[in-house]
Coordinates of C-alpha atoms in Angstrom, one line a residue:
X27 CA -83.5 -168.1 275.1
X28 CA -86.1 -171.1 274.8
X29 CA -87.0 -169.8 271.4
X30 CA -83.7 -169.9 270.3
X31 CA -82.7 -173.3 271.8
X32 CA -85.6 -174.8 270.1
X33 CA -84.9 -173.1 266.8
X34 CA -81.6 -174.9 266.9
X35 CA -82.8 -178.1 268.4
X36 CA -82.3 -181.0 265.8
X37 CA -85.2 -182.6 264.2
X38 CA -86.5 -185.7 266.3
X39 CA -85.9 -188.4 264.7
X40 CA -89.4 -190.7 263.5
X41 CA -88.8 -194.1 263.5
X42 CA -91.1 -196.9 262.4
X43 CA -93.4 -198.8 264.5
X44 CA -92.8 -196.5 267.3
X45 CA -89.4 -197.5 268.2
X46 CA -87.2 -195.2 270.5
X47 CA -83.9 -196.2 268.9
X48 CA -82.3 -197.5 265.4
X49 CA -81.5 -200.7 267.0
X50 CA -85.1 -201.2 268.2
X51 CA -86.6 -199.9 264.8
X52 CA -84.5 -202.2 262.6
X53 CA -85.1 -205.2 264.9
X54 CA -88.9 -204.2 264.7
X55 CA -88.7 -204.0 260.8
X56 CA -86.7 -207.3 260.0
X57 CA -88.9 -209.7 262.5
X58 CA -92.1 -207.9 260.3
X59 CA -90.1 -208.8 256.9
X60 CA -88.9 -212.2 258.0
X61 CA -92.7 -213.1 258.9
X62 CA -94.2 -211.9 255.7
X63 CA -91.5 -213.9 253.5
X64 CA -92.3 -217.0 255.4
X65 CA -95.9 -216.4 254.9
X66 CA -95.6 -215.8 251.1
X67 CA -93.2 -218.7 250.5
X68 CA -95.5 -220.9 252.5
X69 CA -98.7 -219.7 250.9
X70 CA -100.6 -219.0 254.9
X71 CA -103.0 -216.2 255.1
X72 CA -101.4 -212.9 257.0
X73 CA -102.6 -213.3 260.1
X74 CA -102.5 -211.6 263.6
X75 CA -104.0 -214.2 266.1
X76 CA -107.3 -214.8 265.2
X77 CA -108.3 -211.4 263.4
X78 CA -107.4 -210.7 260.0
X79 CA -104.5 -207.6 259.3
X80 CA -103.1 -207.2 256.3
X81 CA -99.4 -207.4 257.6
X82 CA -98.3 -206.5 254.8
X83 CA -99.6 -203.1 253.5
X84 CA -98.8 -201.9 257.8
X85 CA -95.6 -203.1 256.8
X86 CA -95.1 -200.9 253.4
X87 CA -96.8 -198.0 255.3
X88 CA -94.5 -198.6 258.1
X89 CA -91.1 -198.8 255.7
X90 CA -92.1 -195.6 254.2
X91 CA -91.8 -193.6 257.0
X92 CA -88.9 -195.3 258.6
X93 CA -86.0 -193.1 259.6
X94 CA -83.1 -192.7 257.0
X95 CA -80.9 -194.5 258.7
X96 CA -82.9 -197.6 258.4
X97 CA -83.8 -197.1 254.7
X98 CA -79.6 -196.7 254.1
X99 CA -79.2 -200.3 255.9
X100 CA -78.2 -203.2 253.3
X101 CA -79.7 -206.2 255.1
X102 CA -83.0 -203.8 256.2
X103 CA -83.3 -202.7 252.7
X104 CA -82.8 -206.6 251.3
X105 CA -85.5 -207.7 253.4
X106 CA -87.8 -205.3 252.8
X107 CA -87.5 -205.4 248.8
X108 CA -87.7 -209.6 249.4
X109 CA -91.4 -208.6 250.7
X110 CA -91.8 -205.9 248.1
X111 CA -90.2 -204.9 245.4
X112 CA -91.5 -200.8 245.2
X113 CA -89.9 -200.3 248.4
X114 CA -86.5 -199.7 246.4
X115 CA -88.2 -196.2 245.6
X116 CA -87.0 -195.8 249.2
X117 CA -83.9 -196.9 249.7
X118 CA -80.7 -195.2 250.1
X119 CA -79.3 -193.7 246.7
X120 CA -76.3 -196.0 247.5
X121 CA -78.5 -199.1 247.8
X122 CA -80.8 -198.3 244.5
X123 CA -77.4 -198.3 243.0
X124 CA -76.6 -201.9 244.2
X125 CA -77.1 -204.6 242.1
X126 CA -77.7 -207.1 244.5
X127 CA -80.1 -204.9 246.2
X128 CA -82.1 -204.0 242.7
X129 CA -82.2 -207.7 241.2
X130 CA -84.0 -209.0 245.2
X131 CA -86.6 -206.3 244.4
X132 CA -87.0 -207.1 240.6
X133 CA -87.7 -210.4 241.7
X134 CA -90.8 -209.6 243.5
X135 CA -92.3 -206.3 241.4
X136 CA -90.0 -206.2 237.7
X137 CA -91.1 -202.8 237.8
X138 CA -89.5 -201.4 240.7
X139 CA -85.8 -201.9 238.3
X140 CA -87.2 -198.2 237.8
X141 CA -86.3 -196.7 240.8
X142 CA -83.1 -198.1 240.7
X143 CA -80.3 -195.8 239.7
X144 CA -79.4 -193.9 236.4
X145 CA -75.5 -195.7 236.6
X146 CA -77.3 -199.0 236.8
X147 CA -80.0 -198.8 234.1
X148 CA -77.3 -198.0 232.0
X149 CA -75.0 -200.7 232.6
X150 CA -74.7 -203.2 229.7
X151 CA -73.9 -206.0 231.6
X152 CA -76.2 -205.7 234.1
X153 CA -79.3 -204.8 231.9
X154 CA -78.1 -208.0 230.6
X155 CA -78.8 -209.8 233.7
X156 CA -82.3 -208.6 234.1
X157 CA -83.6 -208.9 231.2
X158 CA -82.7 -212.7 231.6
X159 CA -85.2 -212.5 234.2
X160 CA -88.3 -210.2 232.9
X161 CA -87.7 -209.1 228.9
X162 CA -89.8 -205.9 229.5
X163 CA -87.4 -204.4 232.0
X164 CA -86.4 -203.4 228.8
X165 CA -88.6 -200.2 229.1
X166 CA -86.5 -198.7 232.6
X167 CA -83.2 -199.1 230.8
X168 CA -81.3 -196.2 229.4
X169 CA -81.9 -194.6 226.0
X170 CA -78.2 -195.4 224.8
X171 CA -79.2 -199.5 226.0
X172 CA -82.8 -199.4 224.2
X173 CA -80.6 -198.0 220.8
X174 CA -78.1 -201.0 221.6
X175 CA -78.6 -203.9 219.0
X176 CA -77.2 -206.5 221.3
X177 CA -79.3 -205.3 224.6
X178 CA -82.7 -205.4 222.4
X179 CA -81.9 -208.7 220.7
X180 CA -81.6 -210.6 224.1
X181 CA -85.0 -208.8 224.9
X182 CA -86.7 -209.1 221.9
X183 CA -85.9 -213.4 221.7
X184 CA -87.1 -213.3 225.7
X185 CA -90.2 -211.8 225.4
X186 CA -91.3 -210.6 221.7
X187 CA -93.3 -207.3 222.7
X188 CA -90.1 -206.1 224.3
X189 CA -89.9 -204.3 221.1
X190 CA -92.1 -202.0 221.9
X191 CA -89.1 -200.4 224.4
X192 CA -86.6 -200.6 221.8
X193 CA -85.7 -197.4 219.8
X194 CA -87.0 -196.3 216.8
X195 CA -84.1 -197.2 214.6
X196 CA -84.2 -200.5 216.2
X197 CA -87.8 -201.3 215.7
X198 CA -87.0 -199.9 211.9
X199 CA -84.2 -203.3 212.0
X200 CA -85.2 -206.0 209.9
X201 CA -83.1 -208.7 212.1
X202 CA -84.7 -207.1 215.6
X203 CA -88.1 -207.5 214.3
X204 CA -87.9 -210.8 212.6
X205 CA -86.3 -212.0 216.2
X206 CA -89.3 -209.9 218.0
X207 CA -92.0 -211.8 215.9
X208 CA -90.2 -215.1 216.0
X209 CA -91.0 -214.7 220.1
X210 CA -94.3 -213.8 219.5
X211 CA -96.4 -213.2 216.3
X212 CA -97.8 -210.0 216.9
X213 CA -95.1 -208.4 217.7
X214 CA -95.4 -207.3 214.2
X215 CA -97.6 -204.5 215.6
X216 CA -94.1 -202.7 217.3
X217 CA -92.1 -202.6 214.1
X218 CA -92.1 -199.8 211.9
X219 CA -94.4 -198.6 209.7
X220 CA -92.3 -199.6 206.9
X221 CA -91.1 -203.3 208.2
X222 CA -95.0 -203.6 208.9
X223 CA -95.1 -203.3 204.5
X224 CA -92.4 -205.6 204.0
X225 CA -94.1 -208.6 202.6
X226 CA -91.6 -211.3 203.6
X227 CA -91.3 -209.6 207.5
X228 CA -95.4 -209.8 207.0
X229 CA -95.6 -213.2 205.8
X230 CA -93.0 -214.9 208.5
X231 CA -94.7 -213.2 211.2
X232 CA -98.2 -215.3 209.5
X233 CA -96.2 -218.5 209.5
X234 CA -95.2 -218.1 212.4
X235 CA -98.4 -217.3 214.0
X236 CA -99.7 -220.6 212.8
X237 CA -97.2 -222.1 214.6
X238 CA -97.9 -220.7 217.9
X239 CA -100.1 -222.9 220.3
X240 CA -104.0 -221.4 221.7
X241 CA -105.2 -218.3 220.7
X242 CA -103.1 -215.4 219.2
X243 CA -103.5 -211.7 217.7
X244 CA -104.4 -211.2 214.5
X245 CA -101.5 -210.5 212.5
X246 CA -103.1 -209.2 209.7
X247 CA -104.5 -206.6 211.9
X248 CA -101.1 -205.2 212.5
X249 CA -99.5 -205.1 209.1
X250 CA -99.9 -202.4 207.1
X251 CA -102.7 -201.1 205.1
X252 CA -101.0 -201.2 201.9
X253 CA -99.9 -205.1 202.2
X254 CA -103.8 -206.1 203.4
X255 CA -104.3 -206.3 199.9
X256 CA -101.6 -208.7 198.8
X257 CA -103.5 -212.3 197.6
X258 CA -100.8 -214.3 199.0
X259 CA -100.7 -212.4 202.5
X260 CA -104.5 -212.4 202.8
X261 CA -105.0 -216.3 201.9
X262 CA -101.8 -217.1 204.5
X263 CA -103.6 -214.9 206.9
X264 CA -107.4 -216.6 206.6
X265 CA -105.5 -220.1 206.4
X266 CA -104.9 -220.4 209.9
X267 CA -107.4 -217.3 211.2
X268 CA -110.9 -217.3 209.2
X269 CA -111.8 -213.9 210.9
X270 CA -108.5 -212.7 209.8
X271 CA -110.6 -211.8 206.4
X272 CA -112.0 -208.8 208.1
X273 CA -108.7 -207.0 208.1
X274 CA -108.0 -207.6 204.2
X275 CA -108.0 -204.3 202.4

């Protein structure tokens, strides 16, 4: 009859940090997050008396293995994406699928928008809203948003190399580009083989190289092999970059 009780026994629960109950464990959790956001806003080394311990990777560790419960609690799972961003991986799938929840955690990894849910990458208006706050986000949203002209166009005039995520059709558009390269030069190297041939998408992304302050990629080095030849494209390119030259077919 033992056998049998213990086949049937439910799972013991594991909680984090040891604790005996949820209340305990979430208590236990939020002091832990609340002491590392202090300690990044303030800039103080993670400390534990007077010996070193990296608070915060015991912390992740910790999180990971919390009980469900706890990783299906809004305010637990706030805190702990406020400290890290990749713990939305394990959140709820109701909390991955809160916006609120999603953006906290964006704002400390912009990656982890890629464990949030398949309903939310795909929302317009809020694909909107993060890519207001990191351009390349563009990458996690869905394949009908990186076909959507509107969706790359606000990436594209963040952050130029958001191009890169857009869809081929998109990086075959003349107006996406030309936005994309007025962001940044050599964005020129995400268009299409095609638009990377077009001597007036070529020469505006040269101009505006020039304009751009410090150091930049070669343009030249991105357009096309056919254009490299082109007198006017080669002398634009060499006026501002001398070692451009070495890219001229």
């Amino acid at each position: 009859i033992g056998w049998v009780e213990e086949l049937f026994r439910p799972p013991k629960v594991v909680r984090a940090y040891g604790a005996s109950s949820f209340a305990e464990e979430k208590r236990l959790i939020l002091e832990k997050a609340y002491l590392l956001s202090s300690q990044q806003a303030s800039g103080q080394p993670q400390q534990l008396g007077a010996q070193p311990v990296n608070l915060a990777w015991e912390f992740i560790f910790k999180f990971e293995s919390a009980s469900s419960e706890l990783r299906a609690d809004r305010e637990v799972v706030l805190a702990a994406v406020g400290v890290y961003g990749g713990l939305l991986r394990f959140g709820s799938s109701e909390l991955r699928n809160d916006p609120e929840v999603v953006l906290a955690a964006v704002a400390t990894i912009p990656w982890a928008v890629e464990h949030a849910s398949k309903e939310l990458r795909g929302d317009k208006d809020f694909v909107f809203t993060l890519l207001k706050q990191h351009a390349d986000t563009l990458k996690y949203a869905s394949e009908d948003l990186r076909n959507d002209r509107d969706v790359v166009l606000a990436a594209v005039k963040e952050r130029g190399s958001a191009l890169q995520f857009a869809s081929t059709s998109l990086q075959a558009d003349s107006q996406v580009v030309l936005a994309a390269v007025q962001s940044a030069s050599w964005a020129l190297a995400y268009a299409s083989e095609d638009l990377k041939k077009d001597r007036d998408v070529v020469m505006f992304a040269l101009k505006r190289q020039s304009e751009e302050l410090g150091p930049s990629a070669n343009v030249l080095r991105h357009a096309h092999e056919a254009i490299r030849d082109d007198p006017d494209v080669v002398l634009e390119a060499i006026k501002h970059q001398g070692e451009a030259l070495k890219w001229a077919g």
